[in-house]
GROMACS .gro file of N, CA, C and O in nm:
model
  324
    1UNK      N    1  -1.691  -7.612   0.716
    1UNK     CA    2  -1.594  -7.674   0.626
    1UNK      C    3  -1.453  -7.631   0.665
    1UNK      O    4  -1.368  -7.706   0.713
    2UNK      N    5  -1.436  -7.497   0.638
    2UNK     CA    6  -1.327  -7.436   0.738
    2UNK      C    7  -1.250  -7.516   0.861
    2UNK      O    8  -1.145  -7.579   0.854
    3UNK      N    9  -1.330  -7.495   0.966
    3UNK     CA   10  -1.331  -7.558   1.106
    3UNK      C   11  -1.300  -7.711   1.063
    3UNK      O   12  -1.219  -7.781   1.125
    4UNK      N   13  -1.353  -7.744   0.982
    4UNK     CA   14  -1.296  -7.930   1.003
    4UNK      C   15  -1.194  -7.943   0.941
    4UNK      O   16  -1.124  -8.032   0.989
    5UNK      N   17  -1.131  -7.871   0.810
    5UNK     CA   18  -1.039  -7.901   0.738
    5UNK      C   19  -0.923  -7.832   0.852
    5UNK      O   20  -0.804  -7.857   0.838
    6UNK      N   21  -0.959  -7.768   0.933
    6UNK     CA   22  -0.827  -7.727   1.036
    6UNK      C   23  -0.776  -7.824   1.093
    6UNK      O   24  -0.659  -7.838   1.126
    7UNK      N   25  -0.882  -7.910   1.110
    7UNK     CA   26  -0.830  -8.020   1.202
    7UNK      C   27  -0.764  -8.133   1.174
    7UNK      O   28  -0.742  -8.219   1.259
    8UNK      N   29  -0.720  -8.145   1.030
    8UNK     CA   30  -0.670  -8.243   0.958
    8UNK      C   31  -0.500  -8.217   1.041
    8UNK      O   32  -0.429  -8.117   1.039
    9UNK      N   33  -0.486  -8.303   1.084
    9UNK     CA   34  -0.320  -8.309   1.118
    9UNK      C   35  -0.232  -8.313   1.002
    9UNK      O   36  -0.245  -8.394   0.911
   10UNK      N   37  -0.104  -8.188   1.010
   10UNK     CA   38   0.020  -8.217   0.948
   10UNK      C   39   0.019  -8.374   0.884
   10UNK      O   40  -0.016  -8.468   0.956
   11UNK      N   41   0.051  -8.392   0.773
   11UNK     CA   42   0.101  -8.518   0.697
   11UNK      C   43  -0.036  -8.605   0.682
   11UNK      O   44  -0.047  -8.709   0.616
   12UNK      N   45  -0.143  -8.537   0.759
   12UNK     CA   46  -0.262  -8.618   0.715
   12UNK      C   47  -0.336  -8.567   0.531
   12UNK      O   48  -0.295  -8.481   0.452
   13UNK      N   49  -0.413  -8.632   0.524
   13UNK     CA   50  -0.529  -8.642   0.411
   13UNK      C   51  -0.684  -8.665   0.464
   13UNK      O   52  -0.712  -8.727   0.566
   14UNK      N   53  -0.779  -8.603   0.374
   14UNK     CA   54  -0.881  -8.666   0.392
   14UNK      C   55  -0.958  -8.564   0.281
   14UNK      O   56  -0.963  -8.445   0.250
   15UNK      N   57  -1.042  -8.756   0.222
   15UNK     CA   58  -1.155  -8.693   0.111
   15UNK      C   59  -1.239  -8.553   0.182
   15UNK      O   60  -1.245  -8.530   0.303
   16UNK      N   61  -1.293  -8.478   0.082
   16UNK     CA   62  -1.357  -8.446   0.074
   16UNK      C   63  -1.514  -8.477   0.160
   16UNK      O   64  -1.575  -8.396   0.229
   17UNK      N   65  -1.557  -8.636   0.127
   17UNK     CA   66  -1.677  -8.648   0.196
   17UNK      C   67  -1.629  -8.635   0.339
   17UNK      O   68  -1.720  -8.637   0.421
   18UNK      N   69  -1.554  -8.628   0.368
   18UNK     CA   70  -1.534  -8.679   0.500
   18UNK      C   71  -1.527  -8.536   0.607
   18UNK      O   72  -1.546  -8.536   0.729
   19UNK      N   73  -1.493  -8.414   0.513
   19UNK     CA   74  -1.483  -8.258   0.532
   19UNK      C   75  -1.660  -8.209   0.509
   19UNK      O   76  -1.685  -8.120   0.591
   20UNK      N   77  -1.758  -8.236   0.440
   20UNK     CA   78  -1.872  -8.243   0.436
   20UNK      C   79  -1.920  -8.285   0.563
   20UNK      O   80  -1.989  -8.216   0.638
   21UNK      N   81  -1.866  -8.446   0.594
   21UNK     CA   82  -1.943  -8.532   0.689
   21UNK      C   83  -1.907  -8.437   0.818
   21UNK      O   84  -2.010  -8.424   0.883
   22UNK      N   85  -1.825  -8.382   0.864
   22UNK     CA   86  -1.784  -8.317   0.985
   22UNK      C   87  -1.841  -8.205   0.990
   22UNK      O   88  -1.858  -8.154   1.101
   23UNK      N   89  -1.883  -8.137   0.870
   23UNK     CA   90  -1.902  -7.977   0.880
   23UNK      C   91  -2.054  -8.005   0.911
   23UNK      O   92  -2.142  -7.920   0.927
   24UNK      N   93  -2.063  -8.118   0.915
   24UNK     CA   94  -2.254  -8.073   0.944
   24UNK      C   95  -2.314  -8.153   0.770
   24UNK      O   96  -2.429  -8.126   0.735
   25UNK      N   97  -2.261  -8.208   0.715
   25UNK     CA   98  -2.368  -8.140   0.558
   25UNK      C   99  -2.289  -8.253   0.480
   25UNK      O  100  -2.185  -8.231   0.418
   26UNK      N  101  -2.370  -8.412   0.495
   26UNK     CA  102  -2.284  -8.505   0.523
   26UNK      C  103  -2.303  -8.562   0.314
   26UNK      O  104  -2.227  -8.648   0.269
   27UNK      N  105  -2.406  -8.498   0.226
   27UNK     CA  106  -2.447  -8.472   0.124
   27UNK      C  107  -2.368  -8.351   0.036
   27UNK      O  108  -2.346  -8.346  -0.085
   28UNK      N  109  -2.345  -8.285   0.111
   28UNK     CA  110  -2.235  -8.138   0.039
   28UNK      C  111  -2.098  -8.108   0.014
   28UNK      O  112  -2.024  -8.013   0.037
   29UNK      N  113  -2.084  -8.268  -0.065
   29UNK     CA  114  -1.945  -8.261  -0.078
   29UNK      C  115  -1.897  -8.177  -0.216
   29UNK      O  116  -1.787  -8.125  -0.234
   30UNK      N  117  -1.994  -8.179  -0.293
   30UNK     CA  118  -1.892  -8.038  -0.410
   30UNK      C  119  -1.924  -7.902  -0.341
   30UNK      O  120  -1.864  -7.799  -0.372
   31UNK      N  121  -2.019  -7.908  -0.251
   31UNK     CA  122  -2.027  -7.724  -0.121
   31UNK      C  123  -1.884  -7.710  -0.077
   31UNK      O  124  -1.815  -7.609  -0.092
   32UNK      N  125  -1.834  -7.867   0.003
   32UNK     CA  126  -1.693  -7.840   0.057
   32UNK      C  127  -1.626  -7.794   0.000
   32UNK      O  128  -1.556  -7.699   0.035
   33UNK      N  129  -1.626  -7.873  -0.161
   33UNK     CA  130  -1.487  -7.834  -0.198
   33UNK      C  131  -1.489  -7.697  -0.298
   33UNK      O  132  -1.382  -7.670  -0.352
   34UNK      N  133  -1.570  -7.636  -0.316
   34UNK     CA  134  -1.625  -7.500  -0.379
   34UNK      C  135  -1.621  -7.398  -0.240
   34UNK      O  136  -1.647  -7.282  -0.273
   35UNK      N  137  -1.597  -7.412  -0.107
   35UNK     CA  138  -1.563  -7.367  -0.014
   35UNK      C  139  -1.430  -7.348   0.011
   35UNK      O  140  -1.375  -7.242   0.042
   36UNK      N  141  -1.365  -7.488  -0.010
   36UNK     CA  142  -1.208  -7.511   0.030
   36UNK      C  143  -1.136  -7.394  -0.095
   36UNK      O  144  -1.042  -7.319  -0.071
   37UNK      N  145  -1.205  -7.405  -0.222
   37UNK     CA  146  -1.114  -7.369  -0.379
   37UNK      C  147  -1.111  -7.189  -0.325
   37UNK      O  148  -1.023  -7.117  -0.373
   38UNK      N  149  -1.203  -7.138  -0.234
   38UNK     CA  150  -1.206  -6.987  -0.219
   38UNK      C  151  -1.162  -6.971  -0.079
   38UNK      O  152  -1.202  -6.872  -0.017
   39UNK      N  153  -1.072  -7.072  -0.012
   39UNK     CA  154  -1.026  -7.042   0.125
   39UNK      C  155  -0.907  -6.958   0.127
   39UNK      O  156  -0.798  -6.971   0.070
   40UNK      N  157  -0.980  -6.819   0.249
   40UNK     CA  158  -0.869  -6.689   0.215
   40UNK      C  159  -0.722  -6.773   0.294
   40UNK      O  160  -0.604  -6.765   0.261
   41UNK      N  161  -0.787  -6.853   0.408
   41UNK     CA  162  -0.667  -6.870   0.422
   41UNK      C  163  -0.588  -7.009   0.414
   41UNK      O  164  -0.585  -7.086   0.509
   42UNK      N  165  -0.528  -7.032   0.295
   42UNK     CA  166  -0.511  -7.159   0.279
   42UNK      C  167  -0.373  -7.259   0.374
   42UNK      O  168  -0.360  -7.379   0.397
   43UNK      N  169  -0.283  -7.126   0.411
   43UNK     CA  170  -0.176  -7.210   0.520
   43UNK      C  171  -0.265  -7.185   0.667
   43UNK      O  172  -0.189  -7.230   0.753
   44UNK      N  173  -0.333  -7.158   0.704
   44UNK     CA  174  -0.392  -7.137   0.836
   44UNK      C  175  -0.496  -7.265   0.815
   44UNK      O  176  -0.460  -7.366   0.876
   45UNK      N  177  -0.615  -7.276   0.740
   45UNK     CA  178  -0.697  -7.355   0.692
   45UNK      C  179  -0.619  -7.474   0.581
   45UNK      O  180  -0.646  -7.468   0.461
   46UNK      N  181  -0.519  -7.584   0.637
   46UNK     CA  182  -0.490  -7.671   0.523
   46UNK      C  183  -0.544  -7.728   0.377
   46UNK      O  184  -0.520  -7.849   0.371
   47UNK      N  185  -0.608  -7.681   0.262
   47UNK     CA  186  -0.702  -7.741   0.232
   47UNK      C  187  -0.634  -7.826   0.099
   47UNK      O  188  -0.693  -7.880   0.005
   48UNK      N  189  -0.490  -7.816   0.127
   48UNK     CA  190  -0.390  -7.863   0.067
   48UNK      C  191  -0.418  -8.004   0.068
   48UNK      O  192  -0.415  -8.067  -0.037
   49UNK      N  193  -0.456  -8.087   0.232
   49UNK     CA  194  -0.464  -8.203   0.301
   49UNK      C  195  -0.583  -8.274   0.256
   49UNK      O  196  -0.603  -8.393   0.284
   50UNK      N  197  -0.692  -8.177   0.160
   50UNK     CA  198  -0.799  -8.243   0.093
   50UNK      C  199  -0.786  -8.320  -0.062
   50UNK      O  200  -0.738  -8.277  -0.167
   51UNK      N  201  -0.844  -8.439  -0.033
   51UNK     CA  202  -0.793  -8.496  -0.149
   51UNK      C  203  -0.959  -8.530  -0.199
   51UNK      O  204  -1.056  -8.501  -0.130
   52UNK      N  205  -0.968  -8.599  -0.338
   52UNK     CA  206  -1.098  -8.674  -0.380
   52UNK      C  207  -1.122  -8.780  -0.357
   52UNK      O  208  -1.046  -8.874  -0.379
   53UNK      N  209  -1.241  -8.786  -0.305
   53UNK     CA  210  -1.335  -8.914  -0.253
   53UNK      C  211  -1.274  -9.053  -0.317
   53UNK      O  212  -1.291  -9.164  -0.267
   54UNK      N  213  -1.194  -9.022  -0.443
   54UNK     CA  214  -1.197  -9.109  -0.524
   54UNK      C  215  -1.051  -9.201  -0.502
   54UNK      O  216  -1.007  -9.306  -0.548
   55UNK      N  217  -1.009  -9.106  -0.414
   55UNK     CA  218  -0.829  -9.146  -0.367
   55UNK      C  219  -0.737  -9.026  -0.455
   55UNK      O  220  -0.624  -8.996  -0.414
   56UNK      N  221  -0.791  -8.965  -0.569
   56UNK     CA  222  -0.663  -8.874  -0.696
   56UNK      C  223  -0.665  -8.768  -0.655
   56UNK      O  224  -0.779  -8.724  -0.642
   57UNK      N  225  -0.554  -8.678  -0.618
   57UNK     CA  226  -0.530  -8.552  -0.557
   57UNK      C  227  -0.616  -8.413  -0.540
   57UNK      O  228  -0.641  -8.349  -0.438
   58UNK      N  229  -0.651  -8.390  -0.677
   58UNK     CA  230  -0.790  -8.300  -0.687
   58UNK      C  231  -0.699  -8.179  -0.733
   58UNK      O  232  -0.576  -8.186  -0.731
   59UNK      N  233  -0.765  -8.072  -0.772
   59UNK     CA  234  -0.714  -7.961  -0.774
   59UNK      C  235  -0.683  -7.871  -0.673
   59UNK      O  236  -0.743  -7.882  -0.566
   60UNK      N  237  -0.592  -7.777  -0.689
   60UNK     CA  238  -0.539  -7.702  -0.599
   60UNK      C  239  -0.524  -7.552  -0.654
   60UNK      O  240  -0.492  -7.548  -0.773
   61UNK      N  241  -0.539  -7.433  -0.592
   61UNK     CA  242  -0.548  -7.313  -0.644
   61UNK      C  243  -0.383  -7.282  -0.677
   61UNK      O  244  -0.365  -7.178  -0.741
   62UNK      N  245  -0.260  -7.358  -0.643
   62UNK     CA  246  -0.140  -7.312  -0.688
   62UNK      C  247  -0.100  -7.394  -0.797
   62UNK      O  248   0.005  -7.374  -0.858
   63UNK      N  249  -0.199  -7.507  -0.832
   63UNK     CA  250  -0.165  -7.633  -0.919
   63UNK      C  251  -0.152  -7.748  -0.880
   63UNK      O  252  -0.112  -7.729  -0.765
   64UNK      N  253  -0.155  -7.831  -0.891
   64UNK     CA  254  -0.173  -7.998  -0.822
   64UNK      C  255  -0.007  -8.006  -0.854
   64UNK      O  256   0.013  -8.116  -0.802
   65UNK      N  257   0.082  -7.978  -0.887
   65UNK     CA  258   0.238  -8.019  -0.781
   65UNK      C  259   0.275  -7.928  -0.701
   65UNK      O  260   0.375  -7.960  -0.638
   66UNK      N  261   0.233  -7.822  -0.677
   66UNK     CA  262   0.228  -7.740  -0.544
   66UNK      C  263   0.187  -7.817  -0.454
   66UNK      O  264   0.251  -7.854  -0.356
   67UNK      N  265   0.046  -7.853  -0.491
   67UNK     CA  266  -0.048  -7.947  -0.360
   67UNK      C  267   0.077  -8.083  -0.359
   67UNK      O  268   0.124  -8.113  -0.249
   68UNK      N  269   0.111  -8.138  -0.453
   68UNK     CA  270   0.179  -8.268  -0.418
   68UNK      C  271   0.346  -8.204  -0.328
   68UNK      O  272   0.417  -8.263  -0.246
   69UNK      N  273   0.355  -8.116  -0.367
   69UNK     CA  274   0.487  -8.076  -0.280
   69UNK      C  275   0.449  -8.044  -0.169
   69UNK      O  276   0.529  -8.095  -0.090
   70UNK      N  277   0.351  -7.972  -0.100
   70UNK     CA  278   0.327  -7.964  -0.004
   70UNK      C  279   0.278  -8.084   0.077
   70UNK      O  280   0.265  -8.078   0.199
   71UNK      N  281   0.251  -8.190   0.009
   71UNK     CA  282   0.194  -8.276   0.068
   71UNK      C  283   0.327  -8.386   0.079
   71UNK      O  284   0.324  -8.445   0.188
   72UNK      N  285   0.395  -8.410   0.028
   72UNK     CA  286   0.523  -8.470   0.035
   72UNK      C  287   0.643  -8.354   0.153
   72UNK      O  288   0.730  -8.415   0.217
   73UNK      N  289   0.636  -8.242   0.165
   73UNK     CA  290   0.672  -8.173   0.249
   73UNK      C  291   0.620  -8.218   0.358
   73UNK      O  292   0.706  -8.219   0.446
   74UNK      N  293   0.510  -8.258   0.398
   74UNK     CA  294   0.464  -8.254   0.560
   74UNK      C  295   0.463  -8.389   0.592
   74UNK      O  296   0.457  -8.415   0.712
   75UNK      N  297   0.469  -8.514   0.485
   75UNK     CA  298   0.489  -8.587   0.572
   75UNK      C  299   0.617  -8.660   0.547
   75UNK      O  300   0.638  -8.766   0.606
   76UNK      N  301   0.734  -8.593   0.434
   76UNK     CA  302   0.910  -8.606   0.471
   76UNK      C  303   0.983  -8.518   0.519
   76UNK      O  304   1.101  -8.549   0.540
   77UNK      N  305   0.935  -8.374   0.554
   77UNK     CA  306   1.010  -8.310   0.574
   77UNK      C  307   1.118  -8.238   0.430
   77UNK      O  308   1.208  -8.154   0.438
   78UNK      N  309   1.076  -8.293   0.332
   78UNK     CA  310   1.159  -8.256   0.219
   78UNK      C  311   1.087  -8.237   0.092
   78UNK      O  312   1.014  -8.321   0.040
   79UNK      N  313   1.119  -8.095   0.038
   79UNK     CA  314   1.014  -8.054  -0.090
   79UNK      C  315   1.077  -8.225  -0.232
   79UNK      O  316   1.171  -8.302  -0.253
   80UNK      N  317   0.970  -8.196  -0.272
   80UNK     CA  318   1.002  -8.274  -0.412
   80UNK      C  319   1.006  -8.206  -0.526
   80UNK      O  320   0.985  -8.086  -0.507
   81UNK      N  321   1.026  -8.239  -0.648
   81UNK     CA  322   1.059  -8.175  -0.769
   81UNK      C  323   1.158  -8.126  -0.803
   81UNK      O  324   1.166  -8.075  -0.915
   0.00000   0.00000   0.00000
């Protein structure tokens, strides 16, 4: 889970299933994200760039406008709020 959410490029996104589907464990998408919520390292490991299957932001361990600032940071170059 780790290893695939690294690979999400700057200014990208991607559900959840899709961090399951790569890690091997194409069924373990609340594993991913119960993986991602305890990632020690969250600027090394993006898991900011994970969103819900459903398209709506999801939670984030600093708060979902942290996650939306960071996520508006990487792909303007400029914090929001």
């Amino acid at each position: 889970v780790l290893r695939a959410t690294s690979r999400i490029p700057r200014g990208g996104i991607r559900p959840y299933a899709w961090v399951a589907r790569e890690a091997g464990h194409t069924g373990a998408v609340r594993a991913a994200g119960t993986t991602l919520a305890h990632n020690p390292v969250p600027f090394i490991v993006p898991c900011h760039r994970v969103i819900r299957t459903d398209g709506r932001i999801g939670e984030y361990v600093g708060g979902t406008e942290i996650k939306e600032s960071l996520l508006s940071f990487e792909s303007t170059g400029r914090l929001h709020g």
